Coordinates of C-alpha atoms in Angstrom, one line a residue:
M94 CA -26.3 9.8 -5.4
S95 CA -29.6 8.3 -4.1
Q96 CA -30.7 8.6 -0.4
A97 CA -30.6 4.8 -0.3
E98 CA -26.8 4.9 -0.3
L99 CA -26.6 7.4 2.6
I100 CA -26.2 6.0 6.1
S101 CA -28.9 7.6 8.2
P102 CA -28.8 7.5 12.0
L103 CA -31.6 4.9 11.9
R104 CA -29.6 2.6 9.6
F105 CA -26.6 3.1 11.8
I106 CA -28.5 2.3 15.0
A107 CA -30.1 -0.8 13.4
R108 CA -26.6 -2.2 12.7
L109 CA -25.5 -1.9 16.3
P110 CA -27.1 -5.0 17.8
S111 CA -25.1 -7.3 15.5
N112 CA -21.9 -5.8 16.8
L113 CA -22.7 -6.2 20.5
P114 CA -20.6 -9.4 20.9
R115 CA -17.6 -7.4 19.7
L116 CA -18.2 -4.5 22.0
P117 CA -15.4 -5.1 24.5
R118 CA -12.8 -5.4 21.7
M119 CA -14.3 -2.4 19.9
L120 CA -13.9 -0.3 23.1
L121 CA -10.4 -1.6 23.6
G122 CA -9.6 -0.5 20.0
L123 CA -11.0 3.0 20.7
Y124 CA -8.6 3.2 23.6
Y125 CA -5.6 2.5 21.5
T126 CA -6.7 4.8 18.7
G127 CA -7.4 7.6 21.1
I128 CA -4.1 7.8 23.0
R129 CA -2.9 11.4 22.9
N130 CA 0.4 11.0 24.9
R131 CA 3.0 10.3 22.2
E132 CA 5.6 9.7 24.9
K133 CA 3.8 6.6 26.0
A134 CA 5.9 3.4 25.6
L135 CA 3.8 1.3 23.1
S136 CA 5.1 -0.2 19.9
L137 CA 5.1 -3.1 17.5
G138 CA 7.7 -4.8 19.6
W139 CA 5.5 -4.4 22.7
A140 CA 2.5 -5.9 20.7
L141 CA 4.6 -8.9 19.7
E142 CA 5.8 -9.5 23.2
R143 CA 2.2 -9.2 24.5
A144 CA 1.0 -11.8 22.0
A145 CA 3.9 -14.1 23.0
R146 CA 3.0 -13.8 26.6
L147 CA -0.8 -14.4 26.1
Y148 CA -0.6 -17.1 23.4
P149 CA 2.8 -18.7 23.7
Q150 CA 1.9 -22.0 22.1
R151 CA -0.5 -20.8 19.5
P152 CA 0.8 -20.5 15.9
A153 CA 2.2 -17.1 15.0
V154 CA 3.6 -17.4 11.5
I155 CA 3.1 -20.1 8.9
D156 CA 4.4 -20.7 5.4
E157 CA 4.6 -23.7 3.0
Q158 CA 7.0 -25.7 5.2
R159 CA 7.2 -24.0 8.6
R160 CA 4.9 -23.2 11.6
L161 CA 6.2 -21.3 14.5
G162 CA 4.4 -20.6 17.8
Y163 CA 4.4 -17.1 19.4
A164 CA 6.9 -18.0 22.0
E165 CA 9.3 -19.5 19.5
F166 CA 8.9 -16.6 17.0
N167 CA 9.3 -14.0 19.6
A168 CA 12.5 -15.7 20.8
W169 CA 13.8 -15.7 17.3
S170 CA 13.2 -12.0 16.9
N171 CA 14.9 -11.4 20.2
R172 CA 18.1 -13.3 19.1
L173 CA 18.1 -11.2 15.9
A174 CA 17.6 -8.0 18.0
H175 CA 20.6 -8.9 20.2
A176 CA 22.7 -9.8 17.1
L177 CA 21.8 -6.5 15.4
K178 CA 22.5 -4.5 18.6
A179 CA 26.0 -6.1 18.7
E180 CA 26.4 -4.9 15.1
G181 CA 25.7 -1.3 16.1
V182 CA 22.0 -1.0 15.4
S183 CA 20.3 1.1 18.0
H184 CA 17.4 3.4 18.6
G185 CA 16.8 5.5 15.5
S186 CA 19.2 3.5 13.3
V187 CA 17.9 3.1 9.7
V188 CA 18.1 -0.5 8.4
A189 CA 17.0 -1.2 4.8
V190 CA 15.1 -4.5 4.6
M191 CA 14.9 -6.3 1.2
L192 CA 13.2 -9.7 1.4
E193 CA 10.3 -11.3 -0.4
N194 CA 7.3 -12.6 1.7
R195 CA 8.7 -15.2 4.0
I196 CA 8.9 -15.7 7.8
E197 CA 12.3 -14.1 8.0
V198 CA 11.1 -10.7 7.0
L199 CA 8.7 -10.6 9.9
A200 CA 11.3 -11.9 12.3
A201 CA 13.7 -9.1 11.2
L202 CA 11.1 -6.4 11.4
G203 CA 10.1 -7.5 14.9
A204 CA 13.8 -7.4 15.9
L205 CA 14.3 -3.9 14.6
A206 CA 11.0 -2.7 16.2
K207 CA 12.2 -4.0 19.6
L208 CA 15.4 -2.0 19.3
G209 CA 13.6 1.2 18.2
A210 CA 15.4 1.1 14.9
I211 CA 13.7 2.2 11.7
A212 CA 13.1 -0.4 9.0
A213 CA 13.1 1.0 5.5
L214 CA 10.8 -1.3 3.6
V215 CA 12.3 -1.5 0.1
N216 CA 10.0 -2.3 -2.8
T217 CA 11.3 -5.7 -4.0
T218 CA 10.5 -4.8 -7.6
Q219 CA 12.8 -1.7 -7.6
R220 CA 16.0 -1.9 -9.7
G221 CA 18.8 0.4 -10.9
K222 CA 18.7 4.1 -10.2
V223 CA 15.3 3.9 -8.5
L224 CA 16.6 1.4 -6.0
S225 CA 19.8 3.3 -5.3
H226 CA 17.8 6.5 -4.8
S227 CA 15.5 4.7 -2.3
L228 CA 18.4 3.3 -0.3
N229 CA 20.3 6.6 -0.2
L230 CA 17.2 8.7 0.5
V231 CA 16.8 7.3 4.0
K232 CA 20.6 7.2 4.7
A233 CA 20.5 3.5 5.6
R234 CA 23.8 2.2 7.1
H235 CA 22.7 -1.4 7.6
F236 CA 21.1 -3.7 5.0
V237 CA 19.2 -6.9 5.5
V238 CA 18.9 -8.6 2.1
G239 CA 17.4 -11.9 1.1
E240 CA 19.4 -14.2 -1.1
E241 CA 16.7 -13.8 -3.7
L242 CA 17.4 -10.1 -4.0
C243 CA 21.2 -10.0 -3.6
E244 CA 21.8 -9.6 -7.3
A245 CA 19.6 -6.5 -7.5
F246 CA 21.3 -5.1 -4.5
E247 CA 24.8 -5.8 -5.8
E248 CA 24.0 -3.9 -9.0
V249 CA 23.7 -0.6 -7.1
R250 CA 26.0 -1.3 -4.1
C251 CA 28.7 0.9 -5.5
E252 CA 26.3 3.8 -5.7
L253 CA 25.4 3.7 -2.0
E254 CA 26.9 6.2 0.5
D255 CA 27.9 3.5 3.0
A256 CA 27.4 -0.2 2.3
R257 CA 29.8 -1.8 4.8
H258 CA 27.1 -3.5 7.0
C259 CA 25.4 -6.0 4.7
Y260 CA 23.6 -9.0 6.1
W261 CA 22.6 -12.0 3.9
V262 CA 19.5 -14.1 4.6
A263 CA 19.4 -17.5 2.9
D264 CA 16.5 -18.3 0.6
G265 CA 14.6 -21.1 2.3
D266 CA 14.7 -22.2 5.9
S267 CA 17.5 -19.9 7.1
L268 CA 17.5 -21.5 10.5
A269 CA 18.0 -25.1 9.4
D270 CA 21.6 -24.6 8.2
P271 CA 23.1 -21.2 8.5
A272 CA 25.4 -21.5 5.5
E273 CA 28.4 -19.3 4.7
A274 CA 27.4 -16.0 3.2
P275 CA 28.8 -14.8 -0.2
P276 CA 31.9 -12.6 -0.1
G277 CA 31.1 -9.1 1.2
W278 CA 28.2 -10.3 3.2
R279 CA 27.5 -11.7 6.7
N280 CA 24.9 -14.3 7.5
L281 CA 22.5 -12.7 9.8
M282 CA 21.0 -15.9 11.1
R283 CA 24.5 -17.2 12.0
L284 CA 25.2 -14.0 13.9
A285 CA 22.0 -14.7 15.9
L286 CA 23.0 -18.2 17.0
G287 CA 23.7 -18.2 20.7
Q288 CA 22.3 -14.8 21.3
P289 CA 19.9 -14.4 24.3
E290 CA 16.2 -15.3 23.7
S291 CA 15.1 -12.7 26.4
N292 CA 13.1 -9.6 25.4
P293 CA 15.5 -6.7 24.9
V294 CA 15.2 -3.9 27.5
E295 CA 15.1 -1.4 24.6
T296 CA 11.6 -2.4 23.7
G297 CA 10.3 -0.7 26.9
R298 CA 11.8 2.6 25.7
V299 CA 10.2 2.8 22.3
R300 CA 7.5 5.4 22.3
L301 CA 4.5 6.1 20.1
K302 CA 6.2 9.2 18.6
D303 CA 9.2 7.1 17.4
A304 CA 9.5 6.0 13.7
C305 CA 8.8 2.4 13.1
F306 CA 9.0 2.1 9.3
Y307 CA 10.0 4.1 6.3
I308 CA 7.5 3.2 3.6
Y309 CA 8.1 4.3 0.0
T310 CA 5.4 6.0 -1.9
S311 CA 5.5 7.4 -5.4
G312 CA 4.7 11.1 -5.8
T313 CA 4.8 13.7 -8.5
T314 CA 8.5 14.2 -8.0
G315 CA 9.3 11.2 -10.2
L316 CA 11.3 9.2 -7.7
P317 CA 10.0 7.5 -4.6
K318 CA 9.5 9.4 -1.4
A319 CA 9.9 7.8 2.1
S320 CA 6.9 8.4 4.4
I321 CA 7.4 8.0 8.1
L322 CA 5.1 5.4 9.8
S323 CA 5.4 5.9 13.5
H324 CA 4.8 3.3 16.2
G325 CA 1.8 5.6 17.1
K326 CA 0.2 5.0 13.7
W327 CA 1.0 1.3 14.0
I328 CA -0.7 1.2 17.4
K329 CA -3.7 3.0 15.9
A330 CA -4.0 0.3 13.3
Y331 CA -3.6 -2.3 16.1
G332 CA -6.6 -0.7 17.9
G333 CA -8.7 0.3 14.9
F334 CA -8.2 -2.7 12.5
G335 CA -7.2 -5.3 15.0
H336 CA -9.5 -4.8 18.0
S337 CA -12.4 -2.6 16.8
G338 CA -12.4 -3.9 13.2
L339 CA -11.7 -7.5 12.6
S340 CA -11.5 -8.7 16.2
L341 CA -9.6 -11.8 15.3
T342 CA -8.8 -14.4 18.0
E343 CA -6.1 -17.1 18.5
R344 CA -8.3 -19.5 16.5
D345 CA -8.1 -17.4 13.3
V346 CA -5.6 -17.7 10.4
F347 CA -4.9 -14.6 8.3
Y348 CA -3.8 -15.4 4.7
L349 CA -1.4 -12.8 3.4
T350 CA -0.2 -12.5 -0.2
L351 CA 0.4 -8.8 -0.3
P352 CA 4.1 -7.9 -0.3
C353 CA 5.6 -7.0 3.1
Y354 CA 6.9 -3.7 1.8
H355 CA 3.3 -2.5 1.7
N356 CA 1.7 -0.7 4.6
N357 CA -1.4 -3.0 4.1
A358 CA 0.8 -6.0 5.0
V359 CA 3.1 -4.9 7.8
T360 CA 0.7 -2.5 9.5
V361 CA -2.9 -3.3 8.7
S362 CA -2.6 -7.1 8.3
W363 CA 0.1 -7.8 10.9
A364 CA -1.4 -5.4 13.5
S365 CA -4.8 -7.1 13.1
V366 CA -3.1 -10.5 13.6
L367 CA -1.1 -9.6 16.7
A368 CA -4.0 -7.9 18.4
G369 CA -5.8 -11.2 18.9
G370 CA -3.0 -13.7 18.8
A371 CA -4.1 -15.0 15.4
A372 CA -1.7 -16.8 12.9
I373 CA -0.4 -15.2 9.7
A374 CA 0.1 -17.5 6.8
L375 CA 2.5 -16.1 4.2
R376 CA 2.7 -16.7 0.5
R377 CA 5.7 -15.5 -1.5
K378 CA 3.7 -14.0 -4.3
F379 CA 0.0 -13.8 -5.0
S380 CA -1.4 -16.6 -7.2
A381 CA -5.1 -16.5 -8.3
S382 CA -5.0 -20.1 -9.4
N383 CA -3.6 -21.3 -6.0
F384 CA -5.5 -18.9 -3.8
W385 CA -8.3 -21.2 -2.8
K386 CA -6.0 -24.2 -2.4
D387 CA -4.0 -22.2 0.1
V388 CA -7.1 -21.1 1.9
A389 CA -8.1 -24.7 2.3
H390 CA -4.6 -25.8 3.3
Y391 CA -4.3 -23.2 6.0
Q392 CA -8.0 -23.2 6.9
A393 CA -7.7 -19.4 6.6
T394 CA -10.5 -17.3 8.1
C395 CA -9.4 -13.9 6.8
F396 CA -7.2 -12.4 4.1
G397 CA -5.8 -9.1 3.1
Y398 CA -6.7 -7.6 -0.3
I399 CA -6.4 -4.8 -2.7
G400 CA -9.2 -4.3 -5.3
E401 CA -7.2 -5.7 -8.2
L402 CA -6.7 -9.0 -6.3
C403 CA -10.4 -9.4 -5.8
R404 CA -11.0 -8.9 -9.6
Y405 CA -8.4 -11.6 -10.4
L406 CA -10.3 -14.0 -8.1
L407 CA -13.7 -13.2 -9.7
N408 CA -12.2 -13.8 -13.2
Q409 CA -11.1 -17.3 -12.2
T410 CA -13.2 -20.3 -13.3
P411 CA -15.0 -21.6 -10.2
C412 CA -13.1 -24.4 -8.5
P413 CA -14.1 -27.0 -5.8
E414 CA -11.9 -25.4 -3.1
E415 CA -13.9 -22.1 -3.2
Q416 CA -17.2 -23.9 -2.3
G417 CA -17.9 -23.8 1.4
N418 CA -14.5 -22.2 2.1
S419 CA -13.3 -21.3 5.6
L420 CA -13.0 -17.5 5.0
T421 CA -15.4 -15.3 7.0
C422 CA -13.9 -11.8 6.6
M423 CA -11.4 -9.8 4.5
I424 CA -9.6 -6.5 5.0
G425 CA -8.1 -4.1 2.4
N426 CA -9.0 -1.3 0.1
G427 CA -10.1 -0.7 -3.4
L428 CA -13.0 -3.2 -3.6
R429 CA -15.2 -1.5 -6.3
P430 CA -18.9 -1.2 -5.7
S431 CA -19.5 -2.9 -9.1
I432 CA -18.1 -6.2 -7.8
W433 CA -18.7 -5.8 -4.0
T434 CA -22.0 -7.8 -3.8
E435 CA -20.9 -10.4 -6.4
F436 CA -17.7 -11.1 -4.5
K437 CA -19.4 -11.5 -1.1
E438 CA -22.1 -13.8 -2.5
R439 CA -19.9 -16.0 -4.7
F440 CA -17.3 -16.6 -2.0
G441 CA -19.5 -16.5 1.1
I442 CA -17.7 -13.6 2.8
E443 CA -19.6 -12.3 5.8
R444 CA -17.6 -9.1 6.5
V445 CA -15.7 -6.8 4.2
M446 CA -13.4 -4.6 6.3
E447 CA -12.8 -2.0 3.6
F448 CA -10.6 0.8 4.8
Y449 CA -9.0 4.0 3.7
A450 CA -5.6 5.1 4.9
S451 CA -2.2 6.2 3.6
S452 CA 1.4 5.6 4.9
E453 CA 2.0 9.3 5.4
G454 CA -1.4 10.6 6.3
N455 CA -3.0 11.2 9.7
I456 CA -6.5 9.7 9.0
G457 CA -8.0 6.4 8.4
F458 CA -11.5 5.0 7.8
T459 CA -12.5 1.4 8.7
N460 CA -15.8 -0.4 7.8
V461 CA -16.3 -1.4 11.4
F462 CA -20.0 -1.7 11.1
N463 CA -20.0 -3.8 7.9
F464 CA -22.0 -1.6 5.6
D465 CA -21.6 -2.2 1.8
N466 CA -19.8 0.1 -0.6
T467 CA -18.0 2.3 2.0
V468 CA -14.5 2.8 3.3
G469 CA -16.1 3.0 6.7
F470 CA -16.1 5.1 9.8
S471 CA -13.4 7.5 11.1
P472 CA -13.1 8.9 14.6
A473 CA -10.8 11.6 13.3
T474 CA -11.8 15.2 12.5
F475 CA -12.2 15.4 8.8
A476 CA -14.0 17.4 6.1
M477 CA -14.8 17.2 2.4
V478 CA -14.2 20.6 0.8
R479 CA -14.8 22.1 -2.6
Y480 CA -12.0 21.6 -5.2
D481 CA -11.2 23.4 -8.4
L482 CA -10.2 20.5 -10.8
E483 CA -9.3 22.9 -13.6
N484 CA -6.8 24.9 -11.5
D485 CA -5.9 22.0 -9.3
C486 CA -6.5 23.6 -5.9
P487 CA -9.1 23.8 -3.1
L488 CA -11.6 26.6 -3.5
R489 CA -11.6 29.5 -0.9
D490 CA -14.5 31.8 -0.1
H491 CA -14.4 35.6 0.1
R492 CA -12.9 35.3 3.6
G493 CA -10.1 33.1 2.3
F494 CA -11.4 29.9 4.0
L495 CA -12.3 26.6 2.5
E496 CA -15.9 25.5 2.0
E497 CA -17.4 22.1 2.9
V498 CA -19.5 20.2 0.3
A499 CA -22.9 18.8 1.1
T500 CA -23.4 15.2 2.3
G501 CA -23.2 12.9 -0.7
E502 CA -21.3 15.5 -2.8
P503 CA -17.7 14.7 -3.9
G504 CA -15.0 16.9 -2.3
L505 CA -11.4 16.9 -1.3
L506 CA -10.8 14.9 1.9
I507 CA -8.8 16.8 4.5
S508 CA -8.1 15.9 8.1
E509 CA -7.2 18.2 11.0
I510 CA -3.7 18.0 12.4
S511 CA -3.8 17.9 16.2
P512 CA -2.0 16.2 19.1
K513 CA -4.5 13.4 18.9
W514 CA -4.2 13.1 15.1
P515 CA -0.6 14.1 14.4
F516 CA 1.0 14.2 10.9
D517 CA 4.3 12.3 10.7
G518 CA 4.9 13.2 7.1
Y519 CA 7.9 12.4 5.0
T520 CA 11.6 12.3 5.6
D521 CA 11.9 15.5 3.6
P522 CA 10.4 18.4 5.6
A523 CA 9.6 20.4 2.4
K524 CA 7.5 17.6 1.0
S525 CA 5.7 17.4 4.4
E526 CA 4.9 21.1 4.3
A527 CA 3.6 20.8 0.7
V528 CA 0.7 18.6 1.8
I529 CA -0.4 20.8 4.7
L530 CA -3.3 23.2 4.3
R531 CA -3.2 26.2 6.7
D532 CA -5.9 28.7 7.7
V533 CA -8.6 26.2 6.5
F534 CA -11.6 27.1 8.6
K535 CA -10.0 29.6 11.0
K536 CA -6.7 31.4 11.3
G537 CA -3.9 29.2 12.5
D538 CA -5.4 25.8 11.9
A539 CA -3.6 23.0 9.9
W540 CA -5.1 20.2 7.9
F541 CA -3.6 17.3 6.0
N542 CA -4.4 17.3 2.2
T543 CA -5.0 13.7 1.3
G544 CA -5.2 14.5 -2.4
D545 CA -8.3 12.3 -2.7
L546 CA -11.8 13.0 -3.6
M547 CA -14.3 11.5 -1.2
R548 CA -18.0 11.9 -0.3
S549 CA -19.5 11.9 3.1
I550 CA -22.4 9.5 3.3
G551 CA -23.5 10.1 6.9
C552 CA -22.6 9.0 10.5
K553 CA -18.9 9.8 9.9
H554 CA -18.8 7.2 7.0
A555 CA -17.3 8.0 3.6
Q556 CA -17.0 6.6 0.0
F557 CA -13.9 6.9 -2.1
V558 CA -14.4 8.7 -5.4
D559 CA -11.0 9.4 -7.1
R560 CA -7.4 10.4 -6.8
L561 CA -6.1 13.9 -7.7
G562 CA -2.8 15.0 -9.0
D563 CA -0.2 13.3 -11.2
T564 CA -0.2 9.9 -9.5
F565 CA -2.6 7.2 -10.6
R566 CA -3.0 3.7 -9.3
W567 CA -2.6 0.5 -11.3
K568 CA -2.1 -3.1 -10.1
G569 CA -2.3 -1.9 -6.5
E570 CA 0.7 0.4 -6.9
N571 CA 0.9 4.2 -7.2
V572 CA 2.5 5.2 -10.5
S573 CA 4.3 8.5 -10.7
T574 CA 3.7 10.1 -14.1
T575 CA 7.0 12.1 -13.8
E576 CA 9.0 8.9 -13.3
V577 CA 7.4 7.3 -16.4
E578 CA 7.9 10.5 -18.4
N579 CA 11.6 10.6 -17.5
A580 CA 12.0 7.0 -18.7
L581 CA 10.2 7.7 -22.0
G582 CA 12.3 10.9 -22.5
A583 CA 15.4 8.8 -22.4
F584 CA 14.2 6.7 -25.4
P585 CA 15.9 7.7 -28.7
G586 CA 13.7 10.0 -30.8
V587 CA 11.3 11.1 -28.0
E588 CA 11.3 14.9 -27.6
D589 CA 8.3 15.2 -25.2
A590 CA 6.3 12.6 -23.2
V591 CA 3.1 13.2 -21.4
V592 CA 1.8 10.4 -19.2
Y593 CA -1.6 10.0 -17.6
G594 CA -3.9 7.2 -16.3
V595 CA -6.8 5.8 -18.4
E596 CA -9.5 3.3 -17.4
I597 CA -9.9 -0.1 -18.9
P598 CA -13.4 -1.7 -18.4
G599 CA -13.5 -4.4 -15.9
T600 CA -10.2 -3.4 -14.1
N601 CA -9.4 -1.4 -11.0
G602 CA -7.5 1.9 -11.1
R603 CA -6.0 3.3 -14.2
C604 CA -3.3 2.0 -16.5
G605 CA -0.6 4.2 -18.0
M606 CA -1.0 5.9 -21.4
A607 CA 1.7 8.1 -23.0
A608 CA 1.4 10.9 -25.6
L609 CA 4.7 11.3 -27.4
R610 CA 6.2 14.0 -29.6
L611 CA 9.0 12.6 -31.7
A612 CA 12.0 14.5 -33.1
N613 CA 11.8 15.6 -36.7
G614 CA 12.2 12.6 -39.0
A615 CA 12.2 10.1 -36.1
Q616 CA 10.2 6.9 -36.4
L617 CA 8.8 5.0 -33.4
D618 CA 10.4 1.6 -33.0
R619 CA 7.5 0.0 -31.1
E620 CA 9.3 -3.2 -30.0
A621 CA 12.4 -1.3 -28.9
L622 CA 10.2 1.1 -26.9
A623 CA 8.5 -1.8 -25.1
A624 CA 11.9 -3.4 -24.3
H625 CA 13.2 -0.1 -23.1
L626 CA 10.2 0.4 -20.7
D627 CA 10.6 -3.2 -19.4
R628 CA 14.2 -2.4 -18.5
E629 CA 13.6 1.0 -16.9
L630 CA 10.3 0.6 -15.1
P631 CA 8.4 -1.9 -12.9
A632 CA 5.7 -3.8 -14.9
Y633 CA 2.9 -1.9 -13.3
A634 CA 4.3 1.5 -14.3
A635 CA 4.9 0.8 -18.0
P636 CA 2.3 2.4 -20.3
L637 CA -0.1 0.1 -22.2
F638 CA -1.2 2.7 -24.7
V639 CA 0.8 5.3 -26.8
R640 CA -0.3 8.1 -29.1
L641 CA 1.8 10.5 -31.1
L642 CA 1.5 14.2 -31.0
E643 CA 2.7 17.0 -33.3
E644 CA 2.7 19.5 -30.4
V645 CA 2.4 19.3 -26.7
E646 CA 0.2 21.9 -24.9
T647 CA 1.5 23.3 -21.6
T648 CA 0.2 25.8 -19.0
G649 CA 1.8 29.1 -18.1
T650 CA 3.9 27.3 -15.6
F651 CA 5.0 24.7 -18.2
K652 CA 2.9 21.9 -16.8
Y653 CA 1.5 19.5 -19.4
K654 CA -2.2 20.0 -20.1
K655 CA -3.7 16.5 -19.7
T656 CA -7.4 17.1 -19.4
D657 CA -8.3 16.6 -23.1
L658 CA -5.8 13.7 -23.4
K659 CA -7.4 11.9 -20.5
K660 CA -10.9 12.4 -22.0
Q661 CA -9.9 11.1 -25.4
A662 CA -7.9 8.2 -23.8
Y663 CA -7.3 5.5 -26.4
D664 CA -10.5 5.7 -28.4
P665 CA -9.6 5.7 -32.2
E666 CA -12.8 7.8 -32.8
A667 CA -11.5 10.6 -30.6
V668 CA -7.8 10.3 -31.3
R669 CA -6.9 11.7 -34.8
A670 CA -3.3 10.6 -34.6
P671 CA -1.3 7.3 -34.6
L672 CA -2.4 5.2 -31.7
F673 CA -0.9 2.0 -30.3
A674 CA -1.6 -0.6 -27.7
R675 CA 0.4 -3.3 -25.9
L676 CA -2.0 -6.1 -25.4
P677 CA -1.4 -8.9 -22.8
G678 CA 1.5 -11.1 -23.9
D679 CA 2.7 -8.7 -26.7
Q680 CA 6.4 -8.0 -26.9
G681 CA 5.7 -4.6 -28.5
F682 CA 3.0 -2.1 -29.3
R683 CA 0.6 -2.7 -32.2
P684 CA -1.6 -0.2 -34.0
L685 CA -4.9 0.3 -32.2
D686 CA -7.9 0.3 -34.5
G687 CA -11.6 0.3 -33.9
E688 CA -11.8 -3.5 -33.8
I689 CA -9.2 -3.9 -31.1
Y690 CA -10.7 -1.0 -29.2
Q691 CA -14.1 -2.6 -29.1
A692 CA -12.6 -5.9 -28.0
I693 CA -10.9 -4.1 -25.1
Q694 CA -14.2 -2.5 -24.2
R695 CA -15.9 -5.9 -24.2
G696 CA -13.3 -7.3 -21.8
E697 CA -11.8 -9.8 -24.3
Y698 CA -8.3 -9.0 -23.1
R699 CA -7.2 -9.6 -19.5
F700 CA -5.0 -6.8 -18.5

């Protein structure tokens, strides 16, 4: 790494004058991120009510057909809160929420936050046993489900522990005509008719330490885990991203295409909007071809991204709408250094608010000072420590303590757990303990293990390097290798399945590749395998490459040895075994030869 990439004190000081106009908002943000008293009554519901008080007539939420002001939107959330309270939802109740991106999902989440209830944000692509597992995991007793997802819910309803309280939300303008719900459901919007529009008294009792959302994250266990996102973490985002970072105002419009079950949407994006009374414009699903038309239609000034989304936009043929567009800033994570400058210059983006955070973790970085190719600055106490990749563990010195790496050198990012930077963890205490490192630099201390390799680049700024462990990221989603291995193991003829992530040039993250050992005499039905994966897994989790193995190497603890497999990837020159690829648009896997491999390397296929 060259010195030019490091952020020296002089470079840092030189950047400060351009941020002086934002200084009051930045200081306000530091106040919210620095609150230590977790008993303090601050919450998402409080933030919504504050915005409604300060900006009552300004637009709060917008979609293709509707535009609601803050006072109107807050009143709607209040009616829903009173209706849900009458249905038995109270402080600490777990309510599963399954809706695609539309105004109703934000209204429902606002209502639940006001009551101090916990919204379990169900991934709308989950189906079958993964969906039933997610719903039972958090012991949800109330379910708010959009008409567009009722069929998926009904498929697993009989597997749920208690599914008596199910609320249907019509697809479309649910307020226009609260129709009769299907049998076994109650229309939530009809229940809210006639309810008080006043702010519930419960909102004033919701504290920073209380859980706001359960957000599902894939881990190495195979099935989703539910991480706890407290109101305290949401308020830190409100301060760090909303005030100190973007500093949006009531004149801004935030264009959101990321799904609302993602932390990036409901915490990072929505908190940034509420902090300044900006409007949030929702699109049901991301569309690269319609992106700039929407930006022009809404006159959006900011948008939320993941790295893959940015790559899709760069791959689009230039269109008239992108010229002189209204966007000035963007916030998200995963924007690769290889396209950072090109993206900013082509689309005229002034500020890239790249950040680093996780739903379960206790640390976040934000590119507050608008440097290039960095996840930004963190006020938290963190360190990058030496990591043994071969044995998959942090290195300890002769005293038993961890060792920090030098500035600019990759290391495992860890963050200290303290009253100011608490660790909320997962719903399963054992899984929470598994990611805590103890006796790190002194006896008795505790640090959160992020599982990510980072490098410090000076002035409390960092660059992301890579992820560790058995989870890789593709299409903006974390993919659990164990979950994919289990799905492959259920396919007829497969004796062993080893799954790992491999890189495709010109894409972000790693796509899935599987090494399979077949039963004696079994033949691989490539089209049937593809169909099986389509049924059992979300599209982003299905492997795109397959190789066959005669034997599978394991460690002494029976873990698959993946290092050599990852290195060989899908290169026919390195893989001396049958090798297959599923190219874009293919219904099955085709043999992968040198010609196809070189075409993939040249970027001739758009994965």
